Coordinates of C-alpha atoms in Angstrom, one line a residue:
Chain A
M6 CA 0.0 0.0 0.0
K7 CA 1.2 3.6 -0.7
I8 CA 0.7 6.4 1.7
L9 CA 0.3 9.9 0.4
V10 CA 1.2 12.6 2.9
A11 CA 0.3 16.2 2.3
V12 CA 2.7 18.9 3.9
K13 CA 2.5 22.7 4.0
R14 CA 5.2 25.3 4.4
V15 CA 4.1 27.8 7.1
V16 CA 5.5 30.5 9.3
D17 CA 7.5 28.6 12.0
Y18 CA 5.4 28.1 15.2
A19 CA 7.8 30.0 17.5
V20 CA 7.5 33.2 15.4
K21 CA 5.5 36.0 16.9
V22 CA 3.8 37.4 13.8
R23 CA 3.1 41.0 13.0
V24 CA 0.3 42.5 10.9
R25 CA 1.6 44.7 8.0
P26 CA 0.9 48.4 8.5
D27 CA -1.2 48.4 5.3
R28 CA -3.5 45.8 7.0
T29 CA -3.6 43.6 3.9
A30 CA -1.8 40.6 5.4
V31 CA 0.6 39.3 8.1
D32 CA 4.1 40.1 7.5
T33 CA 5.9 37.0 6.2
A34 CA 8.7 38.8 4.5
S35 CA 11.9 37.7 6.3
V36 CA 10.3 35.4 8.8
K37 CA 11.4 31.9 9.5
M38 CA 9.4 29.3 7.6
S39 CA 9.1 25.6 8.5
M40 CA 7.0 22.5 7.8
N41 CA 3.7 22.9 9.6
P42 CA 4.0 20.9 12.9
F43 CA 0.9 18.8 12.2
C44 CA 2.4 17.9 8.9
E45 CA 5.5 16.7 10.5
I46 CA 3.5 14.4 12.6
A47 CA 1.7 13.2 9.5
V48 CA 5.1 12.3 7.7
E49 CA 6.3 10.6 10.9
E50 CA 3.1 8.5 11.1
A51 CA 3.5 7.4 7.4
L52 CA 7.1 6.5 7.9
R53 CA 6.3 4.4 11.1
L54 CA 3.6 2.6 9.1
R55 CA 6.1 1.8 6.4
E56 CA 8.6 0.6 8.9
A57 CA 6.1 -1.6 10.5
G58 CA 5.4 -3.1 7.2
A59 CA 2.0 -1.7 6.7
A60 CA 3.0 0.3 3.7
A61 CA 5.5 0.0 0.9
E62 CA 6.0 3.7 -0.2
V63 CA 5.5 7.1 1.3
I64 CA 5.0 10.0 -1.1
A65 CA 5.0 13.5 0.1
A66 CA 3.1 16.3 -1.7
T67 CA 2.7 20.0 -1.3
V68 CA 0.8 22.8 -3.1
G69 CA 2.8 26.1 -3.1
P70 CA 5.3 28.4 -4.7
A71 CA 8.9 27.4 -5.7
Q72 CA 10.2 27.7 -2.0
A73 CA 7.7 25.1 -0.8
A74 CA 10.2 22.6 -2.3
D75 CA 12.2 23.1 1.0
T76 CA 9.3 21.4 2.9
L77 CA 9.4 18.5 0.5
R78 CA 13.1 18.2 1.0
T79 CA 12.5 18.0 4.7
A80 CA 9.9 15.2 4.2
L81 CA 12.4 13.3 1.9
A82 CA 15.1 13.9 4.6
M83 CA 12.9 12.4 7.2
G84 CA 12.5 9.3 5.0
A85 CA 9.7 9.9 2.4
D86 CA 10.5 7.9 -0.7
R87 CA 9.5 10.6 -3.3
A88 CA 7.6 13.8 -3.6
V89 CA 5.3 15.8 -5.8
H90 CA 5.3 19.6 -5.9
V91 CA 2.2 21.2 -7.3
L92 CA 3.2 24.8 -8.2
H93 CA 1.1 27.7 -7.3
D94 CA 2.1 31.2 -6.6
P95 CA 0.2 32.8 -3.7
D96 CA -2.1 35.9 -4.0
P97 CA -2.7 37.4 -0.5
A98 CA -5.9 39.0 -1.6
R99 CA -7.3 35.7 -3.0
P100 CA -5.9 33.0 -0.8
L101 CA -5.4 29.4 -1.9
L102 CA -8.3 27.7 -0.1
P103 CA -8.6 24.2 1.3
L104 CA -11.2 23.2 -1.2
A105 CA -8.7 23.9 -4.0
V106 CA -5.9 22.0 -2.2
A107 CA -8.3 19.2 -1.6
K108 CA -9.1 19.1 -5.3
V109 CA -5.4 19.0 -6.2
L110 CA -4.8 16.2 -3.7
R111 CA -7.8 14.3 -5.0
A112 CA -6.2 14.4 -8.5
L113 CA -2.9 13.1 -7.0
A114 CA -4.7 10.4 -5.1
L115 CA -6.5 9.3 -8.2
Q116 CA -3.2 9.0 -10.0
E117 CA -1.2 7.2 -7.1
N118 CA -4.0 5.1 -5.5
P119 CA -2.7 5.2 -2.0
G120 CA -4.4 3.2 0.8
L121 CA -4.1 6.1 3.1
V122 CA -3.8 9.9 2.8
I123 CA -2.4 11.5 6.0
L124 CA -2.6 15.3 6.6
G125 CA -2.0 17.5 9.5
K126 CA -5.4 18.5 11.1
Q127 CA -4.8 22.2 10.6
A128 CA -2.2 24.5 9.3
I129 CA -1.0 26.9 12.0
D130 CA -1.1 30.0 9.7
D131 CA -4.6 30.0 8.6
D132 CA -5.9 27.6 11.3
C133 CA -8.6 26.3 8.9
N134 CA -8.9 22.6 9.8
Q135 CA -10.8 21.7 6.5
T136 CA -8.5 20.2 3.9
G137 CA -8.5 16.5 5.2
Q138 CA -12.2 16.4 5.6
M139 CA -12.8 17.9 2.2
L140 CA -10.4 15.5 0.6
A141 CA -12.2 12.6 2.1
A142 CA -15.5 14.0 0.8
L143 CA -14.2 14.4 -2.7
L144 CA -12.8 10.9 -2.8
N145 CA -15.8 9.5 -1.0
W146 CA -13.5 7.8 1.5
P147 CA -14.1 7.7 5.2
Q148 CA -12.2 10.1 7.5
G149 CA -10.5 9.9 10.9
T150 CA -9.7 13.4 12.0
F151 CA -7.7 14.6 15.0
A152 CA -6.1 11.3 15.3
S153 CA -4.1 10.5 18.5
K154 CA -3.5 6.8 17.5
V155 CA -3.8 4.8 14.2
I156 CA -3.7 1.0 13.9
I157 CA -3.8 -0.5 10.5
D158 CA -5.1 -4.0 9.9
K159 CA -3.6 -5.0 6.5
D160 CA -5.6 -8.2 6.2
K161 CA -9.0 -6.7 7.0
Q162 CA -8.0 -3.4 5.2
K163 CA -9.2 -1.4 8.1
A164 CA -7.8 1.5 10.2
T165 CA -8.8 1.9 13.9
V166 CA -8.4 5.5 14.8
E167 CA -8.5 7.0 18.3
R168 CA -9.5 10.7 18.0
E169 CA -9.3 13.6 20.4
V170 CA -12.7 15.1 20.6
D171 CA -14.4 17.7 23.0
G172 CA -15.7 14.9 25.4
G173 CA -12.5 12.8 25.5
T174 CA -11.2 10.1 23.2
E175 CA -13.3 8.5 20.5
T176 CA -12.6 5.3 18.6
I177 CA -13.8 4.7 15.2
C178 CA -13.0 2.1 12.6
L179 CA -12.6 2.9 8.9
D180 CA -12.4 0.8 5.7
L181 CA -9.3 1.5 3.7
P182 CA -8.6 3.7 1.6
A183 CA -9.2 6.4 4.1
V184 CA -8.1 9.9 5.0
I185 CA -6.5 10.6 8.5
T186 CA -5.6 14.0 9.9
T187 CA -3.1 14.2 12.8
D188 CA -3.5 15.6 16.2
L189 CA -0.5 16.7 18.4
R190 CA -0.2 13.5 20.5
L191 CA -0.1 11.0 17.6
N192 CA 3.6 10.8 17.7
Q193 CA 6.9 12.7 18.2
P194 CA 8.4 13.5 14.7
R195 CA 12.0 12.4 14.1
Y196 CA 14.7 14.9 13.3
A197 CA 16.3 14.6 9.8
T198 CA 19.8 13.4 10.3
L199 CA 22.6 14.8 8.2
P200 CA 23.2 11.6 6.3
N201 CA 19.5 11.6 5.4
I202 CA 19.5 15.2 4.4
M203 CA 22.3 14.5 1.9
K204 CA 20.6 11.3 0.6
A205 CA 17.4 13.3 0.1
K206 CA 19.1 15.5 -2.4
S207 CA 19.0 12.6 -5.0
K208 CA 15.3 11.7 -4.3
V209 CA 12.8 12.6 -6.9
I210 CA 10.5 15.7 -6.7
K211 CA 8.1 15.7 -9.6
K212 CA 6.9 19.1 -10.5
V213 CA 3.3 19.5 -11.8
T214 CA 0.7 22.4 -12.2
P215 CA -2.9 22.5 -11.2
S216 CA -4.0 22.7 -14.8
E217 CA -2.0 19.6 -15.8
L218 CA -4.0 17.9 -13.1
N219 CA -7.3 19.4 -14.6
V220 CA -8.0 21.3 -11.3
D221 CA -9.6 24.6 -11.3
I222 CA -8.1 26.6 -8.4
R223 CA -10.9 29.1 -7.9
S224 CA -11.0 31.3 -4.8
D225 CA -14.4 32.2 -3.4
M226 CA -12.9 34.2 -0.6
E227 CA -11.6 37.8 -0.6
V228 CA -9.4 39.1 2.2
V229 CA -10.9 42.5 3.1
Q230 CA -8.4 43.3 5.8
V231 CA -6.1 41.8 8.5
D232 CA -6.0 43.4 12.0
E233 CA -4.1 42.9 15.2
P234 CA -6.3 41.5 18.0
P235 CA -7.6 43.9 20.5
K236 CA -4.8 44.7 23.1
R237 CA -5.4 44.0 26.7
K238 CA -4.7 46.8 29.0
A239 CA -1.6 46.2 31.1
G240 CA -2.0 44.3 34.3
V241 CA -0.5 44.6 37.8
I242 CA 1.6 42.3 39.9
L243 CA 0.2 41.8 43.3
S244 CA 2.1 41.2 46.5
S245 CA -0.3 38.8 48.3
V246 CA -3.1 36.3 48.0
D247 CA -5.2 38.7 50.1
E248 CA -4.7 41.4 47.7
L249 CA -5.7 39.1 44.8
I250 CA -8.9 38.0 46.5
D251 CA -9.7 41.7 47.3
K252 CA -9.2 42.8 43.7
L253 CA -11.1 39.9 42.2
K254 CA -14.1 40.7 44.6
N255 CA -14.1 44.4 44.6
E256 CA -12.3 45.7 41.5
A257 CA -12.9 43.1 38.9
R258 CA -16.1 41.8 40.5
V259 CA -15.8 38.3 39.3
L260 CA -15.7 36.6 42.7
Chain B
M3 CA -43.2 35.6 1.0
A4 CA -44.6 39.1 0.7
M5 CA -41.3 40.6 1.5
A6 CA -39.6 38.3 -1.0
A7 CA -42.0 39.4 -3.7
A8 CA -41.4 43.0 -2.8
L9 CA -37.6 42.6 -3.0
V10 CA -37.9 40.8 -6.4
A11 CA -40.2 43.5 -7.7
R12 CA -37.7 46.2 -6.6
A13 CA -34.9 44.3 -8.3
L14 CA -36.9 43.9 -11.5
R15 CA -37.7 47.6 -11.6
R16 CA -33.9 48.2 -11.5
V17 CA -33.4 45.7 -14.3
R18 CA -36.0 47.4 -16.5
A19 CA -34.5 50.8 -15.7
G20 CA -31.4 49.4 -17.4
G21 CA -29.5 48.0 -14.4
A22 CA -27.3 44.8 -14.5
R23 CA -29.1 41.5 -14.9
N24 CA -27.2 40.7 -11.7
V25 CA -29.4 42.8 -9.6
A26 CA -32.4 40.5 -9.6
G27 CA -30.0 37.7 -8.6
E28 CA -28.6 39.8 -6.0
A29 CA -31.9 40.5 -4.5
L30 CA -32.8 36.9 -4.4
R31 CA -29.4 36.1 -2.9
R32 CA -30.1 38.6 -0.2
L33 CA -33.1 36.5 1.0
V34 CA -31.6 35.0 4.1
S35 CA -32.5 31.6 5.2
T36 CA -30.3 29.5 7.5
L37 CA -29.8 25.9 8.3
V38 CA -28.3 25.5 11.7
V39 CA -26.7 22.1 12.3
A40 CA -27.3 21.4 15.9
E41 CA -26.0 19.0 18.6
H42 CA -28.1 17.7 21.5
E43 CA -27.4 15.9 24.7
G44 CA -29.7 14.5 27.5
G45 CA -32.8 15.8 25.7
L46 CA -31.6 19.4 25.3
V47 CA -30.0 21.4 22.5
K48 CA -26.3 22.0 23.5
P49 CA -25.3 25.5 24.5
S50 CA -22.8 25.6 21.5
S51 CA -25.7 25.2 19.2
L52 CA -27.7 27.9 20.9
S53 CA -24.6 30.1 20.1
A54 CA -25.0 29.0 16.5
L55 CA -28.5 30.5 16.7
A56 CA -27.1 33.8 18.0
A57 CA -24.8 33.8 15.0
A58 CA -27.8 33.2 12.7
E59 CA -29.3 36.3 14.2
A60 CA -26.1 38.2 13.6
V61 CA -26.3 37.2 9.9
A62 CA -29.7 38.7 9.6
K63 CA -32.2 40.0 12.1
D64 CA -35.1 38.5 10.0
N65 CA -33.3 35.2 9.3
K66 CA -35.5 32.2 8.8
V67 CA -33.8 29.4 10.6
S68 CA -34.3 25.7 10.2
L69 CA -32.6 23.8 13.0
L70 CA -31.4 20.2 12.1
L71 CA -31.2 17.6 14.9
A72 CA -30.2 13.9 14.2
G73 CA -30.0 10.9 16.3
S74 CA -32.4 8.2 17.6
G75 CA -34.7 7.6 20.4
P76 CA -36.7 9.5 23.0
A77 CA -33.7 12.0 23.8
L78 CA -33.8 13.1 20.2
H79 CA -37.5 14.0 20.4
K80 CA -37.1 15.8 23.7
A81 CA -34.3 17.8 22.2
A82 CA -36.5 18.6 19.2
E83 CA -39.1 20.0 21.6
H84 CA -36.5 22.2 23.3
A85 CA -35.3 23.4 19.8
A86 CA -38.8 24.3 18.8
S87 CA -39.0 27.0 21.3
S88 CA -35.3 27.8 21.8
H89 CA -35.1 31.0 19.7
P90 CA -37.6 33.5 18.0
L91 CA -35.8 32.9 14.6
V92 CA -36.3 29.1 14.6
N93 CA -38.9 28.6 11.8
E94 CA -38.9 24.8 11.9
V95 CA -37.0 21.9 13.5
L96 CA -35.9 19.2 11.2
V97 CA -35.4 15.7 12.8
A98 CA -33.4 13.0 11.2
D99 CA -34.3 9.9 13.3
S100 CA -32.2 6.8 12.5
D101 CA -29.7 4.5 14.3
I102 CA -27.3 5.7 11.6
F103 CA -27.1 9.0 13.5
A104 CA -26.8 7.5 17.0
H105 CA -23.2 8.5 16.9
P106 CA -21.5 11.5 15.3
L107 CA -19.8 10.0 12.3
A108 CA -19.0 12.4 9.6
E109 CA -19.9 10.3 6.6
P110 CA -23.6 9.8 7.0
W111 CA -24.0 13.2 8.6
A112 CA -22.4 15.0 5.6
E113 CA -24.8 13.2 3.3
L114 CA -27.7 14.3 5.6
L115 CA -26.5 17.9 5.4
R116 CA -26.2 17.8 1.7
S117 CA -29.6 16.3 1.2
V118 CA -31.2 18.8 3.6
Q119 CA -29.4 21.8 2.0
Q120 CA -30.4 20.6 -1.6
K121 CA -34.1 20.4 -0.6
G122 CA -34.2 23.6 1.6
R123 CA -31.8 25.8 -0.6
Y124 CA -30.7 27.8 2.4
S125 CA -28.5 30.9 1.8
H126 CA -26.5 30.0 4.9
V127 CA -25.4 27.0 6.8
I128 CA -24.1 27.4 10.4
A129 CA -22.5 24.8 12.7
S130 CA -20.7 25.6 16.0
S131 CA -17.0 25.0 16.0
T132 CA -17.0 21.9 18.3
S133 CA -15.1 18.8 17.4
F134 CA -18.4 17.6 15.8
G135 CA -18.8 20.8 13.8
K136 CA -15.1 20.8 12.7
N137 CA -15.2 17.3 11.7
L138 CA -18.5 17.6 9.7
L139 CA -18.8 21.0 8.1
P140 CA -15.9 20.9 5.8
R141 CA -16.8 17.5 4.6
A142 CA -20.4 18.6 3.8
A143 CA -19.1 21.8 2.2
A144 CA -16.9 19.8 -0.2
L145 CA -19.9 17.7 -1.2
L146 CA -21.7 20.9 -2.1
D147 CA -18.5 22.4 -3.8
V148 CA -18.5 25.3 -1.3
S149 CA -15.6 26.8 0.6
P150 CA -16.7 27.4 4.2
V151 CA -15.4 29.9 6.6
T152 CA -14.4 28.2 9.9
D153 CA -14.1 29.5 13.4
V154 CA -16.0 32.8 12.8
T155 CA -15.7 35.3 15.7
A156 CA -17.8 38.1 14.2
I157 CA -20.3 38.6 11.4
S158 CA -20.4 42.2 10.0
E159 CA -22.5 41.5 7.0
P160 CA -24.3 38.4 5.7
R161 CA -21.2 37.4 3.8
V162 CA -18.5 39.2 5.6
F163 CA -16.7 37.4 8.5
V164 CA -13.9 37.8 11.0
R165 CA -11.9 34.8 11.8
P166 CA -8.6 34.5 13.9
I167 CA -5.4 33.3 12.1
Y168 CA -1.8 32.5 13.3
A169 CA -3.2 31.4 16.6
G170 CA -5.2 34.5 17.1
N171 CA -2.3 36.8 16.7
A172 CA -4.1 38.4 13.6
L173 CA -7.8 38.8 12.9
C174 CA -8.7 38.3 9.2
T175 CA -11.9 39.9 7.7
V176 CA -13.0 37.9 4.7
R177 CA -15.8 38.3 2.2
Y178 CA -17.4 35.1 0.7
T179 CA -17.9 35.6 -3.0
G180 CA -19.1 32.2 -4.0
E181 CA -22.5 30.5 -4.6
N182 CA -25.0 29.7 -2.0
P183 CA -25.0 28.4 0.5
C184 CA -22.5 30.4 2.5
M185 CA -21.3 27.9 5.0
M186 CA -19.5 28.6 8.4
S187 CA -18.6 27.3 11.7
I188 CA -18.7 29.8 14.6
R189 CA -16.8 30.1 17.8
S190 CA -19.4 29.7 20.6
T191 CA -17.4 32.0 23.0
S192 CA -18.0 34.8 20.5
F193 CA -21.8 34.4 20.2
S194 CA -23.6 34.4 23.4
P195 CA -27.0 32.6 23.4
T196 CA -30.0 35.0 23.6
T197 CA -31.1 35.1 27.2
E198 CA -34.5 36.6 26.6
S199 CA -37.2 34.0 27.0
M200 CA -39.5 33.3 24.3
S201 CA -43.3 34.1 24.4
E202 CA -45.3 31.0 24.6
T203 CA -47.0 31.5 21.3
K204 CA -44.0 30.8 19.2
V205 CA -43.3 27.1 19.0
A206 CA -41.9 26.0 15.6
P207 CA -43.2 22.9 13.8
I208 CA -41.1 19.7 14.0
T209 CA -40.7 17.8 10.7
Q210 CA -39.2 14.4 10.0
V211 CA -36.4 14.5 7.4
D212 CA -37.0 12.1 4.5
L213 CA -34.0 9.7 4.9
S214 CA -34.5 7.9 1.6
F215 CA -31.2 9.4 0.3
L216 CA -29.3 7.1 2.7
S217 CA -27.9 4.3 0.9
E218 CA -26.2 1.1 2.1
A219 CA -23.0 2.7 1.1
S220 CA -23.5 5.7 3.2
S221 CA -22.9 4.1 6.5
S222 CA -20.8 1.1 5.7
K223 CA -17.3 2.7 5.4
S224 CA -17.0 3.8 9.0
S225 CA -18.1 2.6 12.4
W226 CA -18.1 4.0 15.9
V227 CA -16.4 1.9 18.5
N228 CA -16.5 3.9 21.8
L229 CA -15.9 7.2 23.6
T230 CA -13.7 7.3 26.8
S231 CA -14.3 10.5 28.8
Q232 CA -13.4 11.7 32.3
D233 CA -16.2 11.2 34.8
T234 CA -16.5 14.7 36.3
E235 CA -18.8 16.9 38.1
R236 CA -17.0 19.9 36.9
P237 CA -18.8 22.3 34.5
D238 CA -18.0 22.1 30.8
L239 CA -14.8 23.8 30.0
A240 CA -16.2 25.6 27.0
N241 CA -19.1 27.3 28.9
A242 CA -17.7 27.7 32.4
R243 CA -17.9 31.1 34.0
V244 CA -14.6 30.4 35.8
V245 CA -11.7 28.3 34.5
V246 CA -8.7 27.2 36.7
T247 CA -5.9 26.0 34.6
G248 CA -2.6 24.2 35.5
G249 CA 0.5 24.0 33.5
R250 CA 3.7 21.9 33.6
G251 CA 4.5 23.7 37.0
L252 CA 1.9 21.5 38.7
K253 CA 4.4 18.6 38.3
S254 CA 1.9 15.7 38.8
A255 CA -1.6 14.4 38.3
E256 CA -1.8 14.2 42.1
N257 CA -1.3 18.0 42.3
F258 CA -3.9 18.6 39.9
K259 CA -6.3 17.4 42.5
L260 CA -5.4 20.5 44.5
L261 CA -6.6 22.5 41.5
E262 CA -9.8 20.5 41.5
Q263 CA -10.4 21.5 45.1
L264 CA -10.0 25.2 44.2
A265 CA -12.3 24.7 41.2
E266 CA -14.9 23.0 43.4
K267 CA -15.0 26.1 45.6
L268 CA -15.3 28.5 42.6
G269 CA -17.7 26.3 40.7
A270 CA -15.1 26.3 38.0
A271 CA -14.0 24.1 35.3
V272 CA -10.4 22.7 35.1
G273 CA -8.1 23.4 32.1
A274 CA -4.7 22.5 31.2
T275 CA -1.8 23.4 29.0
R276 CA -0.5 21.1 26.3
A277 CA 2.6 20.5 28.4
A278 CA 0.5 19.2 31.3
V279 CA -1.5 16.9 29.0
D280 CA 1.6 15.5 27.2
A281 CA 3.2 14.9 30.7
G282 CA 0.1 12.7 31.5
Y283 CA -1.2 14.8 34.4
V284 CA -4.6 15.2 32.9
P285 CA -6.6 13.8 29.9
N286 CA -6.6 15.7 26.5
E287 CA -10.2 17.1 26.8
L288 CA -8.8 19.6 29.4
Q289 CA -6.3 21.2 27.0
V290 CA -6.8 24.8 26.3
G291 CA -5.1 26.4 23.3
Q292 CA -4.9 26.9 19.6
T293 CA -5.6 23.3 18.8
G294 CA -7.5 22.5 22.0
K295 CA -10.4 24.2 23.5
I296 CA -11.1 27.8 23.1
V297 CA -12.5 29.4 26.3
A298 CA -13.6 32.9 27.2
P299 CA -14.7 32.8 30.8
E300 CA -15.3 35.6 33.2
L301 CA -12.3 34.6 35.1
Y302 CA -9.3 32.5 34.1
I303 CA -6.7 31.6 36.7
A304 CA -3.5 30.1 35.4
F305 CA -1.2 28.3 37.7
G306 CA 2.4 27.3 36.6
V307 CA 1.5 28.3 32.9
S308 CA 4.3 30.0 31.0
G309 CA 2.1 31.6 28.4
A310 CA 3.2 30.1 25.1
I311 CA 1.6 31.7 21.9
Q312 CA -0.4 28.5 21.4
H313 CA -1.9 28.5 24.9
L314 CA -2.7 32.2 24.8
A315 CA -4.7 31.5 21.6
G316 CA -7.2 29.5 23.7
M317 CA -7.8 32.0 26.5
R318 CA -6.8 35.5 25.5
D319 CA -10.5 36.6 25.3
S320 CA -11.1 35.8 29.0
K321 CA -12.6 38.9 30.7
V322 CA -10.2 38.7 33.7
I323 CA -6.9 36.7 33.7
V324 CA -4.9 35.9 36.8
A325 CA -1.5 34.3 36.5
V326 CA 0.6 32.6 39.2
N327 CA 4.2 31.7 38.2
K328 CA 7.5 31.8 39.9
D329 CA 9.1 33.2 36.8
A330 CA 8.6 37.0 36.6
D331 CA 9.5 36.9 33.0
A332 CA 7.0 34.4 32.0
P333 CA 5.0 35.7 29.0
I334 CA 1.7 34.9 30.7
F335 CA 2.2 38.1 32.8
Q336 CA 1.9 40.2 29.6
V337 CA -1.8 39.2 29.2
A338 CA -2.7 38.8 32.9
D339 CA -4.8 41.5 34.6
Y340 CA -3.4 40.4 37.9
G341 CA -0.3 38.4 38.6
I342 CA 1.4 36.9 41.5
V343 CA 5.2 35.9 41.1
G344 CA 5.7 33.1 43.6
D345 CA 5.4 29.5 44.4
L346 CA 2.2 28.2 43.0
F347 CA 1.7 25.7 45.7
E348 CA 1.9 28.3 48.4
V349 CA -0.6 30.5 46.6
L350 CA -2.8 27.7 45.8
G351 CA -2.7 26.6 49.4
E352 CA -3.6 30.0 50.7
L353 CA -6.5 30.3 48.3
L354 CA -7.9 27.0 49.3
E355 CA -7.7 28.3 53.0
K356 CA -9.2 31.8 52.3
I357 CA -11.9 31.0 49.7
P358 CA -15.1 29.6 51.3
D359 CA -16.7 26.5 50.1
K360 CA -19.3 26.9 47.4
K361 CA -22.8 27.1 49.0

């Protein structure tokens, strides 16, 4: 079975972003970029499944501009076998939407016939949490979102997925092929070792465009403006618990 | 209907006067009707779904709302009765009664949503951004070839929304320019349910949804196995008026019991940071943060929480924030209204002594 893993290049999770003064977008000009943390977890899970014998090949894919190839190189360095780069140049006013990405991934899945597609549950830039679910719908495959554990039964062609939901942990069982989106506690991704980074340079990245895949990337969303969140007024450091209780009762009136 | 006719008539007059053909289309598009996809528990519509109704009102004051409930058994029917008088805008309650909906599986639910939307032709579809809504809405949207807007915190026009991005470090205002329906999930902390009680005369009719669209194939690819949750008397984290959160500084699951004692006295819910959950002190459903629960209580007290960006994303809209941490440079103090730099166990101990038991 093949596993297709979709990855996204995003602003690094530790960066404190700033809104551009013209309020059109967040400033990503000279900011550190990395693979989306949830996508790292997705790559890691795919690799573990291959190492356990549940899959034969791991293919990494991304939709993005030329620099997005860096993210594919990281996936290859972690251990993915090959990669596909669907080229798309961003337009901040008309963002690339999850529906368009899902349509691209569907086209790739129809070409590659994987038994599993694994994605991060959300990208930490737009925080949409939509692509995996949409891809599953377009392929008419079942979905296991927010996965904290995945067990594949090769003989029965089923995936048992434990999911983190509001009320606790839910377990569902899916027929393969299926789409899984990863939550934080699914695994701890490996670091790419230097020898693997060197090896990755000779792995194949196939370049393709959305039109070659017959996918229309239409955007039904216009960004009107981007603002900073309301600032909280500065707080005070108190010197005792008595003072705290007093302030909460009499000043803030929440106690 | 009279209003619809008047709008169309006005639009047609503009067309005849030489305006764009689009205008009639525009007028029809402006007729707002909304499908609210609701959740229920114990025979009642959940508070998060009541927030979705408040959002429907924000879309349009004269919105016509159909509220969709699914499941099976007497609890479903009790919830339908609750829904029928839950909000003045609820025009009808749609009930999908089948064992297939006994559990919140996305696959049959998405087909249900698609079928109901195709029959009802609503201009808007709203679900609350709970794990159920997040799992379902995008799948249903893709079936309808629509891009939804997720995690909406404000609605300024029927098709203009504000949503947080970059863990809430920026707020993005977007305009949806696609075909109907305009689909969205809303953050329940941003839309308080209407507290006004409804007059007795308005009780919406309850209609059974025709389930003939469900095929063998719909439900066979996925099955529900079980749900493990913490047995607790604490109020629901998402709705609690007071939240008491512990971070890595609590050091053990045992110490979290001290927090529970404080929570008991304050009638509060208990929350946790990712670090505390990862360390195994508490189960995952207590996690507050960018990818955990979003809360906005009246009072949020954080013990031993450093204040990482991802945690702040989940609680920065709390009315009053209190932080207790031995590190004076912890980022949490930048958002706290009141802070105490000190040993959290000493502070916790003192609070437990001085705060009376809840009556």
